[in-house]
PDB file of C-alpha atoms in Angstrom:
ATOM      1  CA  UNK A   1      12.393 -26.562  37.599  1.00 73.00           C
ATOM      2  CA  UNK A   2      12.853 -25.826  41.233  1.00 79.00           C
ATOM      3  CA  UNK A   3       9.647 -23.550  42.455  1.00 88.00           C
ATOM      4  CA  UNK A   4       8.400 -21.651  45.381  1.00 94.00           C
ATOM      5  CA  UNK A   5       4.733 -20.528  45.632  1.00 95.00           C
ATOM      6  CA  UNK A   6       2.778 -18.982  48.152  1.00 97.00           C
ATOM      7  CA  UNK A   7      -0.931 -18.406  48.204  1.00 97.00           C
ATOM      8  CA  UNK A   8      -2.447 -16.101  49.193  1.00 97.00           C
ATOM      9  CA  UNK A   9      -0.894 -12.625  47.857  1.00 95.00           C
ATOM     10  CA  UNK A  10      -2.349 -11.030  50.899  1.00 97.00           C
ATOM     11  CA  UNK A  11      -4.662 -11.220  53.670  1.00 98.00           C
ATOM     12  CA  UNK A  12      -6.472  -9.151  55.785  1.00 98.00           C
ATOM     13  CA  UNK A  13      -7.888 -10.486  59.180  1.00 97.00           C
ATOM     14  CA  UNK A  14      -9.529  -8.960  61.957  1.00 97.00           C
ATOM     15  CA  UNK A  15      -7.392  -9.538  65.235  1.00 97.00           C
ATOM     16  CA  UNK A  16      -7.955 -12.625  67.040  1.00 97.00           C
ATOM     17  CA  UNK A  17      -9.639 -14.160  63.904  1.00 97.00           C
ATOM     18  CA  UNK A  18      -6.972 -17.467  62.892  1.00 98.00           C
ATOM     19  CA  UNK A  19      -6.003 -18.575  59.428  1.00 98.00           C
ATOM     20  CA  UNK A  20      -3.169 -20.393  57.740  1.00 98.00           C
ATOM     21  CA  UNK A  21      -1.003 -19.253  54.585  1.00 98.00           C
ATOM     22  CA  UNK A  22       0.655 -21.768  52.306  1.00 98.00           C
ATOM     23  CA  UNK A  23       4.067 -22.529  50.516  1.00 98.00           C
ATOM     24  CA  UNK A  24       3.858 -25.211  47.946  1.00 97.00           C
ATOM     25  CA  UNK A  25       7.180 -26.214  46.489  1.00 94.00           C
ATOM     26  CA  UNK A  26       8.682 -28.378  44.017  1.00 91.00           C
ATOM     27  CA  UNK A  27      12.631 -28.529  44.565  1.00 84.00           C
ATOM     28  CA  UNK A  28      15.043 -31.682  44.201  1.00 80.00           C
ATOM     29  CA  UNK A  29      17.006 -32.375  46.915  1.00 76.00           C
ATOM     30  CA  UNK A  30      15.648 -30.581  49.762  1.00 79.00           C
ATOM     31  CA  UNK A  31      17.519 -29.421  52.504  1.00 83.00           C
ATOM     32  CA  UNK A  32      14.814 -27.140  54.148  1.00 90.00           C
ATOM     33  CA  UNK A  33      12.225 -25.304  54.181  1.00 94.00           C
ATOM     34  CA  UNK A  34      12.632 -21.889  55.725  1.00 96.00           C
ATOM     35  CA  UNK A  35       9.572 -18.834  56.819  1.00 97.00           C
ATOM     36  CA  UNK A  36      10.619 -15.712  57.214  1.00 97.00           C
ATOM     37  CA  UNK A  37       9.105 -12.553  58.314  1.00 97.00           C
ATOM     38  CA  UNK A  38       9.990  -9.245  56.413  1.00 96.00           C
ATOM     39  CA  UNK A  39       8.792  -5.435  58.117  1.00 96.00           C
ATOM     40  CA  UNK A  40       8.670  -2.832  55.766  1.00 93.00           C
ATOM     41  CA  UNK A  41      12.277  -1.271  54.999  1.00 91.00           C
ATOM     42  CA  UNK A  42      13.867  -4.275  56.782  1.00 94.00           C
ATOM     43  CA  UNK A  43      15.673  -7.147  55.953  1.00 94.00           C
ATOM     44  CA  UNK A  44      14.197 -10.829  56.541  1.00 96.00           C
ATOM     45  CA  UNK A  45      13.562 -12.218  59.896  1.00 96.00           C
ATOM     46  CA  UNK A  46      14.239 -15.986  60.535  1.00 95.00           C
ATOM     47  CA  UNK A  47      11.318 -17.761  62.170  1.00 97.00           C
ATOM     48  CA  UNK A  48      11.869 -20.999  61.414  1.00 94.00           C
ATOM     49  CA  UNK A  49      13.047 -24.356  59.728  1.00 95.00           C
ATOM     50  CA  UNK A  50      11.587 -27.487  58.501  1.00 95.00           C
ATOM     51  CA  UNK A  51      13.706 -30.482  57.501  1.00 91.00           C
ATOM     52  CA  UNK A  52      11.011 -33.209  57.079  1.00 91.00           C
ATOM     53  CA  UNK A  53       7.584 -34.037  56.260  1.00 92.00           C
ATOM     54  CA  UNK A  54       5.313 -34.393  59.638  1.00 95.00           C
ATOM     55  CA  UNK A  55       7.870 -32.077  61.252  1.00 96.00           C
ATOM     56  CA  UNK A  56       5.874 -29.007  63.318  1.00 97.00           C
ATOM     57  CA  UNK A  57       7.430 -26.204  65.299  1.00 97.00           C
ATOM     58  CA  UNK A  58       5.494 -23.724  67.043  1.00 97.00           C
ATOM     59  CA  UNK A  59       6.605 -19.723  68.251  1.00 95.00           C
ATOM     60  CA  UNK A  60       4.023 -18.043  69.869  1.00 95.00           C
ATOM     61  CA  UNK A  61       0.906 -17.565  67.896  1.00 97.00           C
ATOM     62  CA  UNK A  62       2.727 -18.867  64.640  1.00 98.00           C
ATOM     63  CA  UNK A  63       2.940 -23.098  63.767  1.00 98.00           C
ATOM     64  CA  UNK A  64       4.619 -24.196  60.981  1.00 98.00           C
ATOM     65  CA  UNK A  65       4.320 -27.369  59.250  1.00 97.00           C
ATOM     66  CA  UNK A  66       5.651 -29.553  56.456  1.00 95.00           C
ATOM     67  CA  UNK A  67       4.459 -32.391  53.961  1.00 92.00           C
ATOM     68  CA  UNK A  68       5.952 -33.868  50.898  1.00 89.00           C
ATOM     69  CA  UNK A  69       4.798 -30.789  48.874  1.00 92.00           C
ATOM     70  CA  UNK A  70       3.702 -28.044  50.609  1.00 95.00           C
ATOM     71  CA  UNK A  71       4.161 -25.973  54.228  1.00 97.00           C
ATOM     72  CA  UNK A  72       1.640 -24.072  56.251  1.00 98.00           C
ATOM     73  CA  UNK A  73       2.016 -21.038  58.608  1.00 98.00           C
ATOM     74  CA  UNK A  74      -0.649 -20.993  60.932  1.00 98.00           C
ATOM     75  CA  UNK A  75      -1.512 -18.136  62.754  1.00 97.00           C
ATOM     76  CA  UNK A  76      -3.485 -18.514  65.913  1.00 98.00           C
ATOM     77  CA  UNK A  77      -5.625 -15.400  67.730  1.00 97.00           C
ATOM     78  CA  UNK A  78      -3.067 -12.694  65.599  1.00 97.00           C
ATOM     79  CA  UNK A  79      -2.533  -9.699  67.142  1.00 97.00           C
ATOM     80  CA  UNK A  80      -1.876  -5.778  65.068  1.00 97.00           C
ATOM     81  CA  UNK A  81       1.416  -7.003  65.527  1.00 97.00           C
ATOM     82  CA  UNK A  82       1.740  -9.808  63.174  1.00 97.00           C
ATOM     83  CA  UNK A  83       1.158  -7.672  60.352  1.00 98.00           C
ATOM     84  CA  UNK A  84       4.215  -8.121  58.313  1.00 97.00           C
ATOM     85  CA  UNK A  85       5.319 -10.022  55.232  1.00 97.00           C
ATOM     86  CA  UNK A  86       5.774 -13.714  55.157  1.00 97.00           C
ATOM     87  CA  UNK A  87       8.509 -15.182  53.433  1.00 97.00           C
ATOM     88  CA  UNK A  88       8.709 -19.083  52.534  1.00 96.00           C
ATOM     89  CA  UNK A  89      12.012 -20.399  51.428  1.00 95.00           C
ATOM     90  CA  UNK A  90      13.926 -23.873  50.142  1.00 92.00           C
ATOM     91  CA  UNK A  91      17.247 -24.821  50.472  1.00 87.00           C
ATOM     92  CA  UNK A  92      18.671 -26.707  47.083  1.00 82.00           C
ATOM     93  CA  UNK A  93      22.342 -26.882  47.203  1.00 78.00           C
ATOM     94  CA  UNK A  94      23.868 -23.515  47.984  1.00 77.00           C
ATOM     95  CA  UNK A  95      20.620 -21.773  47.111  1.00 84.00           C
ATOM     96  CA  UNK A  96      17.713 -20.175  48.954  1.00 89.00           C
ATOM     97  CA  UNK A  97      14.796 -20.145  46.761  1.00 91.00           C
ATOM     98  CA  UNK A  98      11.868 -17.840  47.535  1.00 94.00           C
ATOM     99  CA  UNK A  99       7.924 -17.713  47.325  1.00 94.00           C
ATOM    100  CA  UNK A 100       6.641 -14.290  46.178  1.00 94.00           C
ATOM    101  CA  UNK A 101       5.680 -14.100  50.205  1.00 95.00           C
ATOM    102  CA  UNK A 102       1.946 -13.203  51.670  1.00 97.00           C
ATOM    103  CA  UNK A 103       1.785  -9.537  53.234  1.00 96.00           C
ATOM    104  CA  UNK A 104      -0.494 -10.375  56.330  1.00 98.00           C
ATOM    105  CA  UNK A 105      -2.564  -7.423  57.778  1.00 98.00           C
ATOM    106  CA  UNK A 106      -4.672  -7.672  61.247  1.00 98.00           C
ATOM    107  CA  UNK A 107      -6.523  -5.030  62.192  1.00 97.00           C
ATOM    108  CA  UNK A 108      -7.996  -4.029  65.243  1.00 96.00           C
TER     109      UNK A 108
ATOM    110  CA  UNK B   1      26.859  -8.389  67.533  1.00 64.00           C
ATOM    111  CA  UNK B   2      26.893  -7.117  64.069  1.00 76.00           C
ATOM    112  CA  UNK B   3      25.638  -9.594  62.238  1.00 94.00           C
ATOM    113  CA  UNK B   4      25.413  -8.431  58.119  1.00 96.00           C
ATOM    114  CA  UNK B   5      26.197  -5.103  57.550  1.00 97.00           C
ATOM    115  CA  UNK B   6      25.579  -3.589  53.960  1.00 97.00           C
ATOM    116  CA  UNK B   7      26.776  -0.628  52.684  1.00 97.00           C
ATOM    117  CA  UNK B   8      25.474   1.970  51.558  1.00 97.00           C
ATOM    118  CA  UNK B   9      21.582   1.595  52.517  1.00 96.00           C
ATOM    119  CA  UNK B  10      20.883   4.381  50.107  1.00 97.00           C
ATOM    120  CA  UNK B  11      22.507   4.901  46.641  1.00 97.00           C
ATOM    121  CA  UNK B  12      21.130   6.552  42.931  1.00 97.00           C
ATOM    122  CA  UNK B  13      23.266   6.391  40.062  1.00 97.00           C
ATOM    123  CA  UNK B  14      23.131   7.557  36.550  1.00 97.00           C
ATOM    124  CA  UNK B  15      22.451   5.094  33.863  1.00 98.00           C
ATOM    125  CA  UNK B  16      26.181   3.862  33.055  1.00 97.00           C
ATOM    126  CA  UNK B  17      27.529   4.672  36.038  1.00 97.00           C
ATOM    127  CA  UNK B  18      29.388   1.383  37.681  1.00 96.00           C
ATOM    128  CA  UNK B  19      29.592   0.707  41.233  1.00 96.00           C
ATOM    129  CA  UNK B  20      30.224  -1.592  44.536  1.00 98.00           C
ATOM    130  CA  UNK B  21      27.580  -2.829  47.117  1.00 98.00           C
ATOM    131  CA  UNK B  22      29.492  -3.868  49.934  1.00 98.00           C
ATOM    132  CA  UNK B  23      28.506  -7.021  52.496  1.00 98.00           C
ATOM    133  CA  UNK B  24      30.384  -7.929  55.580  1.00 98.00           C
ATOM    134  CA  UNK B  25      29.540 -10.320  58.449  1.00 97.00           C
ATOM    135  CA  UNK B  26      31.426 -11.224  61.277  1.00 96.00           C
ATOM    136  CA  UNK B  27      29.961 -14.647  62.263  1.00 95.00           C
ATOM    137  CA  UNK B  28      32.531 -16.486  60.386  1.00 94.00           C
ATOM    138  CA  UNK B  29      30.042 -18.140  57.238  1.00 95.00           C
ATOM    139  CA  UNK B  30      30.722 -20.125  54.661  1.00 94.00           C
ATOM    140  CA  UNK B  31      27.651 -18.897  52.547  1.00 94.00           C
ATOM    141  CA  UNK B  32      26.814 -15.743  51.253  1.00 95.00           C
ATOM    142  CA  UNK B  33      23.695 -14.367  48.875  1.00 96.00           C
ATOM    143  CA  UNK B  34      22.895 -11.428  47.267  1.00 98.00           C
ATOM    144  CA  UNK B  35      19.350 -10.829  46.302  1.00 97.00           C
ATOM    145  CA  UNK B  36      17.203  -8.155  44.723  1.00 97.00           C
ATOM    146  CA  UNK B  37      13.642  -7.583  45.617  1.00 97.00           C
ATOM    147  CA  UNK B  38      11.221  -5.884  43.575  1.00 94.00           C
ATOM    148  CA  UNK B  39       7.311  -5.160  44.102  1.00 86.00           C
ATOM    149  CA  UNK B  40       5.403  -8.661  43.581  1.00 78.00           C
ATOM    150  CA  UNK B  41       8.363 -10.056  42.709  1.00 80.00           C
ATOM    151  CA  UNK B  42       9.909 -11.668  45.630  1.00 86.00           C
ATOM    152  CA  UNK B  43      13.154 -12.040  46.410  1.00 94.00           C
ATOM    153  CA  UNK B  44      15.769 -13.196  43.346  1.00 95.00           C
ATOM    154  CA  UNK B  45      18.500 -14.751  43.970  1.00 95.00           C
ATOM    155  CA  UNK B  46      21.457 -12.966  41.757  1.00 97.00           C
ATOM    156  CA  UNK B  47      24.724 -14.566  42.799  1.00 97.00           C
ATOM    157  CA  UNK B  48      25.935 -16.675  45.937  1.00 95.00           C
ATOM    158  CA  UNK B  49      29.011 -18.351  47.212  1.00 95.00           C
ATOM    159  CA  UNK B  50      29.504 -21.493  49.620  1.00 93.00           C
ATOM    160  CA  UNK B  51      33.298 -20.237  50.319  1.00 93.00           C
ATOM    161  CA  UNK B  52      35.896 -17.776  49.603  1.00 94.00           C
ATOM    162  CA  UNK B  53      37.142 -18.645  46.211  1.00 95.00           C
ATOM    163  CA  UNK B  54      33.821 -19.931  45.038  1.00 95.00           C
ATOM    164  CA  UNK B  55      31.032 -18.015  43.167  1.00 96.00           C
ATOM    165  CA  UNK B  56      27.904 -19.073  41.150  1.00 95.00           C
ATOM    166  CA  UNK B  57      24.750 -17.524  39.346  1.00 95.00           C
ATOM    167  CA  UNK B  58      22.002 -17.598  40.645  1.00 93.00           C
ATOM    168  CA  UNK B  59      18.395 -16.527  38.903  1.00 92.00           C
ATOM    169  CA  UNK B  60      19.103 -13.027  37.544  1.00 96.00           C
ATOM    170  CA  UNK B  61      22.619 -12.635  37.650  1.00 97.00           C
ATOM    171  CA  UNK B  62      23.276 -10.330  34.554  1.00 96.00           C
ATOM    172  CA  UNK B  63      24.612  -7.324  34.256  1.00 96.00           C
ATOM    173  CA  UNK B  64      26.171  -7.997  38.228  1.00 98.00           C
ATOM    174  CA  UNK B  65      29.720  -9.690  39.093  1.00 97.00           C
ATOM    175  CA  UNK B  66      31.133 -11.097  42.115  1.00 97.00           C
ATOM    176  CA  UNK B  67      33.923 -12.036  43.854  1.00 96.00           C
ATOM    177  CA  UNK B  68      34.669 -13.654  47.516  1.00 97.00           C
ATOM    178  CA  UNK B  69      38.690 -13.327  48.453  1.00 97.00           C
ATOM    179  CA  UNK B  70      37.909 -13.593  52.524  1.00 96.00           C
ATOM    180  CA  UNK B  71      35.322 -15.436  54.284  1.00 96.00           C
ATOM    181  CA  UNK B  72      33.480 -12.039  55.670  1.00 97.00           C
ATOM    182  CA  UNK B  73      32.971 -10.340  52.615  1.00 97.00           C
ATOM    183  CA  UNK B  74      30.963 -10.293  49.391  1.00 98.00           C
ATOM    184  CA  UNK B  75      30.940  -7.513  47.263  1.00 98.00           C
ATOM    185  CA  UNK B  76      28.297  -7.164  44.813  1.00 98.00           C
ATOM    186  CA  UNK B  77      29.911  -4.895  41.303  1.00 98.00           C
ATOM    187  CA  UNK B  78      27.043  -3.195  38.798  1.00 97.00           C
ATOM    188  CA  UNK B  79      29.863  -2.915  35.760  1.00 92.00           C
ATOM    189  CA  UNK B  80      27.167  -0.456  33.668  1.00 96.00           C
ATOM    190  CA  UNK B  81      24.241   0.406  35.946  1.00 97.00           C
ATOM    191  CA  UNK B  82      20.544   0.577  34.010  1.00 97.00           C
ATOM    192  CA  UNK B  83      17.099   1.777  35.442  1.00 97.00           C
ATOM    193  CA  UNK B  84      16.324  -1.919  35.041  1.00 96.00           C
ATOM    194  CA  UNK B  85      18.923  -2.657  38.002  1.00 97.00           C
ATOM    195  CA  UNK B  86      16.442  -0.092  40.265  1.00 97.00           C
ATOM    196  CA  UNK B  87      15.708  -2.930  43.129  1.00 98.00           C
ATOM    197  CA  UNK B  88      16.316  -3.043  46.876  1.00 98.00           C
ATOM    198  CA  UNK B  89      19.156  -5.221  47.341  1.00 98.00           C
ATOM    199  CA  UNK B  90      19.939  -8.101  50.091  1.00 98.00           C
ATOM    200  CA  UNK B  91      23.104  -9.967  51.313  1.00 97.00           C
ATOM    201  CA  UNK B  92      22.821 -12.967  53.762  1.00 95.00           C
ATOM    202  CA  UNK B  93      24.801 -15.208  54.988  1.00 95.00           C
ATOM    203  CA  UNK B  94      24.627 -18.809  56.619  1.00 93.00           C
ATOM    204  CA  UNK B  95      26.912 -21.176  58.122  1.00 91.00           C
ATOM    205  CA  UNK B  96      26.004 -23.915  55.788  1.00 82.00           C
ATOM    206  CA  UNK B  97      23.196 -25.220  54.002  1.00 75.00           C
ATOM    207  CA  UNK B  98      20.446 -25.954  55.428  1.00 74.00           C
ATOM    208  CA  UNK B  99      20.465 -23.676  58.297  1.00 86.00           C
ATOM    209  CA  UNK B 100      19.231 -20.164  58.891  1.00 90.00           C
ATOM    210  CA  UNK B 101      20.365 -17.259  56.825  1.00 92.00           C
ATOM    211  CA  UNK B 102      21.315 -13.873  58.180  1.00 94.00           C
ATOM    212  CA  UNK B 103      19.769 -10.311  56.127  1.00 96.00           C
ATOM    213  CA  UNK B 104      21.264  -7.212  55.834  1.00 96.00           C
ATOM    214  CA  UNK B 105      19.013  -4.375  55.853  1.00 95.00           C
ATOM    215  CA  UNK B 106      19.084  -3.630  52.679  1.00 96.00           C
ATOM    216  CA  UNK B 107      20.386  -1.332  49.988  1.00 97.00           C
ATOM    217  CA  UNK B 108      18.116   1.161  48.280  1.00 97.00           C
ATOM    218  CA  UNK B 109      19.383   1.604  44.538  1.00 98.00           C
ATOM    219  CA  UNK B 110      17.660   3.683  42.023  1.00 97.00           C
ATOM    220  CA  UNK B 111      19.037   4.275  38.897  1.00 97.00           C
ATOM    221  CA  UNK B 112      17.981   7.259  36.640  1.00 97.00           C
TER     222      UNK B 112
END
């Protein structure tokens, strides 16, 4: 059965203090792995896409990286403004799939 | 640039009651979605189309029907709405698999 997980529910970090949240999946067929970032009362924000294992891409203080099984979003020196919920997605045929997302807050 | 537009953002309806969630975007996309999200639930997928003409189910797709007849829209029908079928609901569209999808902001249904 195709499956999205995410780990952890939420965090809480002080700003400037770096961590990483995780999407494990298990999907045949994949056609990419998607994060998105979701404000409260808003619709999903595209940040980025992953197509194969090794692949990285970075925007701002967010990386993003893929292996066989599992991506990480890795937040570097996050500011107030990060706080948000983060959405990791597969593509498997016309579907999106979705992780129950990690609600990051940083505080001041 | 529009993007997806959903109507209406807000909506309550009595238990019974039937009626339309409406999704247009003007980017000219061969896939559309329609999601609901509930607390510590995620998003669901409930129906989604790869092309006018086309339609399939997707995780939770009882009790909601479909249809695509142009390329822009994708209306999303409750035939007998129940408080069960109290969710925020998405629409997004992509030009293809594989690449980014597109998010409406949302429609706000409570049913009572």
């Amino acid at each position: 059965e195709d499956q999205v997980t995410q780990s952890p529910e939420a965090l809480r970090l002080q700003e400037g203090e770096s961590s990483s949240l995780n999407c494990s999946y298990t999907v045949s067929g994949l056609r990419g792995l998607f994060w998105y970032r979701q404000d409260p009362g808003k619709g999903p924000e595209f940040l980025f896409t992953l197509y194969s294992a090794g692949e990285e891409k970075e925007k701002e203080r967010l990386k993003a990286t893929l292996t066989k099984k599992e991506s990480f979003l890795h937040i570097t020196a996050p500011k107030p403004e990060d706080s948000a919920t983060y959405l990791c997605a597969v593509q498997q045929g016309g579907k999106l799939i979705f992780g129950q997302g990690t609600e990051l807050s940083v505080k001041p | 640039n529009a993007g997806v537009t959903q109507t209406p953002k807000f909506q309550v309806l009595k238990t019974g009651q039937s009626m339309t969630l409406q999704c247009a975007q003007d980017m000219n996309h061969e896939y559309m979605s329609w999601y609901r999200q509930d607390p510590g639930m995620g998003l669901r997928l409930i129906h989604y189309s790869v092309g006018a003409g086309i339609t399939d189910q997707g995780e939770v797709p009882n009790g909601y029907n479909v249809s695509r007849s142009t390329t822009e829209d994708f209306p999303l029908r409750l035939l007998s709405a129940a408080p069960s079928q109290t969710s925020v609901y998405f629409c997004a569209s992509s030009a293809k698999g594989g690449t980014e999808a597109f998010f409406g902001q949302g429609t706000r249904l409570t049913v009572v």
